[in-house]
Tab-separated table of C-alpha atoms in Angstrom:
chain	number	residue	atom	x	y	z
A	1	TYR	CA	-9.193	-1.226	-10.209
A	2	ASN	CA	-7.343	-0.181	-13.336
A	3	VAL	CA	-3.684	0.398	-12.544
A	4	ASN	CA	-1.262	2.725	-14.338
A	5	ALA	CA	2.232	1.764	-13.193
A	6	CYS	CA	5.315	3.877	-13.863
A	7	VAL	CA	8.555	1.981	-14.445
A	8	ARG	CA	11.926	2.988	-15.905
A	9	ASN	CA	11.483	0.901	-19.049
A	10	ALA	CA	8.251	-1.003	-19.692
A	11	ALA	CA	9.919	-2.835	-22.600
A	12	ASN	CA	12.555	-4.409	-20.313
A	13	GLU	CA	10.787	-7.692	-19.627
A	14	SER	CA	13.288	-8.855	-17.016
A	15	SER	CA	12.451	-5.774	-14.933
A	16	VAL	CA	8.667	-5.896	-15.337
A	17	ARG	CA	7.970	-9.640	-15.652
A	18	HIS	CA	6.637	-9.849	-12.094
A	19	LEU	CA	4.171	-7.054	-12.848
A	20	LEU	CA	3.040	-8.599	-16.105
A	21	GLN	CA	2.412	-11.890	-14.320
A	22	LEU	CA	-0.057	-10.105	-12.049
A	23	SER	CA	-2.247	-9.382	-15.040
A	24	SER	CA	-1.533	-12.723	-16.792
A	25	SER	CA	-0.337	-10.849	-19.828
A	26	SER	CA	2.797	-10.401	-21.875
A	27	SER	CA	2.067	-6.889	-23.089
A	28	THR	CA	2.551	-3.575	-21.326
A	29	SER	CA	-1.131	-2.745	-21.683
A	30	SER	CA	-3.852	-5.273	-21.078
A	31	GLY	CA	-6.723	-5.837	-18.762
A	32	LYS	CA	-6.403	-3.714	-15.681
A	33	LEU	CA	-2.642	-3.021	-15.773
A	34	GLN	CA	-0.931	-0.488	-18.002
A	35	LEU	CA	2.817	0.149	-17.697
A	36	PHE	CA	4.326	3.525	-18.553
A	37	SER	CA	8.031	4.043	-19.222
A	38	THR	CA	9.073	7.056	-17.177
A	39	GLY	CA	12.851	6.675	-17.523
A	40	ASP	CA	15.659	7.497	-15.154
A	41	MET	CA	14.445	9.895	-12.457
A	42	ALA	CA	17.757	11.747	-12.495
A	43	ASP	CA	17.085	12.701	-16.134
A	44	THR	CA	15.485	16.125	-15.790
A	45	THR	CA	14.903	16.342	-19.557
A	46	LEU	CA	11.969	13.951	-19.068
A	47	TYR	CA	9.938	16.428	-17.011
A	48	GLY	CA	6.252	15.838	-17.651
A	49	ARG	CA	6.616	12.052	-17.754
A	50	TYR	CA	3.730	11.568	-15.288
A	51	LYS	CA	1.131	13.552	-17.224
A	52	GLN	CA	-0.189	10.587	-19.232
A	53	PRO	CA	-0.083	7.987	-16.429
A	54	LEU	CA	-2.015	10.321	-14.089
A	55	ALA	CA	-4.579	11.366	-16.702
A	56	ASN	CA	-7.421	9.195	-15.376
A	57	CYS	CA	-6.376	8.399	-11.836
A	58	ASP	CA	-8.394	8.511	-8.654
A	59	ALA	CA	-5.484	7.626	-6.370
A	60	VAL	CA	-1.687	7.757	-6.504
A	61	PHE	CA	0.634	5.373	-4.677
A	62	HIS	CA	4.260	6.524	-4.661
A	63	ALA	CA	5.847	3.308	-3.483
A	64	ALA	CA	9.508	3.627	-4.441
A	65	THR	CA	12.306	6.111	-4.271
A	66	PRO	CA	13.266	7.134	-7.776
A	67	LEU	CA	16.974	6.426	-7.977
A	68	SER	CA	19.431	6.977	-10.771
A	69	PRO	CA	20.785	3.616	-11.939
A	70	LYS	CA	23.760	5.291	-13.632
A	71	PHE	CA	26.307	6.281	-11.033
A	72	THR	CA	29.142	8.158	-12.681
A	73	GLY	CA	32.490	8.089	-10.971
A	74	GLU	CA	32.475	7.744	-7.224
A	75	PHE	CA	29.092	7.321	-5.551
A	76	ASP	CA	27.749	10.546	-4.075
A	77	GLY	CA	24.638	9.847	-1.988
A	78	VAL	CA	23.303	13.393	-2.206
A	79	ARG	CA	23.804	13.631	-5.983
A	80	ASP	CA	22.951	10.022	-6.872
A	81	MET	CA	20.184	9.199	-4.387
A	82	LEU	CA	18.841	12.072	-2.289
A	83	ASN	CA	18.470	14.760	-4.973
A	84	PRO	CA	16.862	12.491	-7.628
A	85	GLY	CA	14.504	11.112	-4.968
A	86	MET	CA	13.407	14.532	-3.788
A	87	GLU	CA	13.153	16.014	-7.293
A	88	GLY	CA	11.274	12.981	-8.631
A	89	THR	CA	8.760	13.137	-5.805
A	90	LYS	CA	8.367	16.886	-6.288
A	91	GLU	CA	7.750	16.347	-10.019
A	92	LEU	CA	5.057	13.762	-9.255
A	93	LEU	CA	3.323	16.121	-6.812
A	94	GLU	CA	3.513	19.043	-9.264
A	95	THR	CA	2.030	16.872	-12.012
A	96	MET	CA	-0.821	15.917	-9.696
A	97	LEU	CA	-1.415	19.562	-8.828
A	98	HIS	CA	-1.559	20.653	-12.473
A	99	SER	CA	-3.432	17.613	-13.785
A	100	PRO	CA	-6.681	18.498	-15.590
A	101	ARG	CA	-8.345	15.813	-13.451
A	102	ARG	CA	-6.660	16.801	-10.196
A	103	SER	CA	-10.040	17.078	-8.520
A	104	SER	CA	-10.523	13.367	-9.248
A	105	ILE	CA	-7.323	12.369	-7.411
A	106	GLN	CA	-8.723	11.749	-3.972
A	107	CYS	CA	-5.881	9.856	-2.333
A	108	LEU	CA	-2.089	10.038	-2.228
A	109	VAL	CA	-0.111	7.318	-0.487
A	110	LEU	CA	3.529	8.323	-0.108
A	111	THR	CA	5.742	5.581	1.287
A	112	SER	CA	9.241	5.844	2.643
A	113	SER	CA	12.071	3.732	3.951
A	114	MET	CA	11.797	2.336	7.460
A	115	SER	CA	15.044	4.158	8.185
A	116	SER	CA	13.185	7.483	7.969
A	117	ALA	CA	11.516	6.479	11.237
A	118	ALA	CA	14.647	5.445	13.104
A	119	PRO	CA	15.212	8.014	15.816
A	120	GLN	CA	18.112	7.698	18.235
A	121	PRO	CA	17.637	6.411	20.850
A	122	GLU	CA	15.229	3.843	19.436
A	123	PRO	CA	11.877	3.902	21.299
A	124	PRO	CA	10.293	0.583	22.340
A	125	ILE	CA	7.200	1.347	20.207
A	126	LYS	CA	7.138	3.731	17.234
A	127	ASP	CA	4.328	5.965	16.067
A	128	GLU	CA	3.917	8.854	13.634
A	129	SER	CA	5.908	11.178	15.882
A	130	HIS	CA	9.128	9.158	15.539
A	131	TRP	CA	11.067	10.568	12.592
A	132	SER	CA	14.762	10.310	11.977
A	133	ASP	CA	16.961	13.345	12.189
A	134	ASP	CA	18.049	14.104	8.588
A	135	THR	CA	21.384	15.555	9.691
A	136	ALA	CA	22.202	12.475	11.769
A	137	GLN	CA	21.158	10.168	8.915
A	138	LEU	CA	23.377	12.065	6.461
A	139	SER	CA	26.328	11.908	8.860
A	140	ARG	CA	25.981	8.099	8.872
A	141	GLY	CA	25.688	7.984	5.072
A	142	ASN	CA	22.093	6.750	5.266
A	143	PHE	CA	20.457	8.657	2.429
A	144	TYR	CA	17.283	6.553	2.502
A	145	GLY	CA	16.609	7.876	5.984
A	146	CYS	CA	16.288	11.385	4.560
A	147	LEU	CA	13.712	10.516	1.916
């Protein structure tokens, strides 16, 4: 497969070294891996950042919560984690929907934190019906459990 990977800053080697080692390369575009700088997900001025990476895709794997690395002042989980995560995911889905090749995207894998499947009380075995209660997660300050 050819892989288009979105990262905050493809030029930051310390952040992408592990990805570059997968393709045995030292550039952001070689062989089957191409890295795209998509910036800080809390930066809404970058809307449209997924258009180029999705241009020739057959499948999309959303494997991380887009978080803002720049907390200003006191940490606010809704402002600094939950809202950027939800808005970033929504932007990705909207880009897929409006992509000229959207009919070629045949698969979307959307991952989440294990804490989003942490109902109380905890069942002995979990399945797809076991989702956390967002309100309860927020009351415990667990913002990952809401994403």
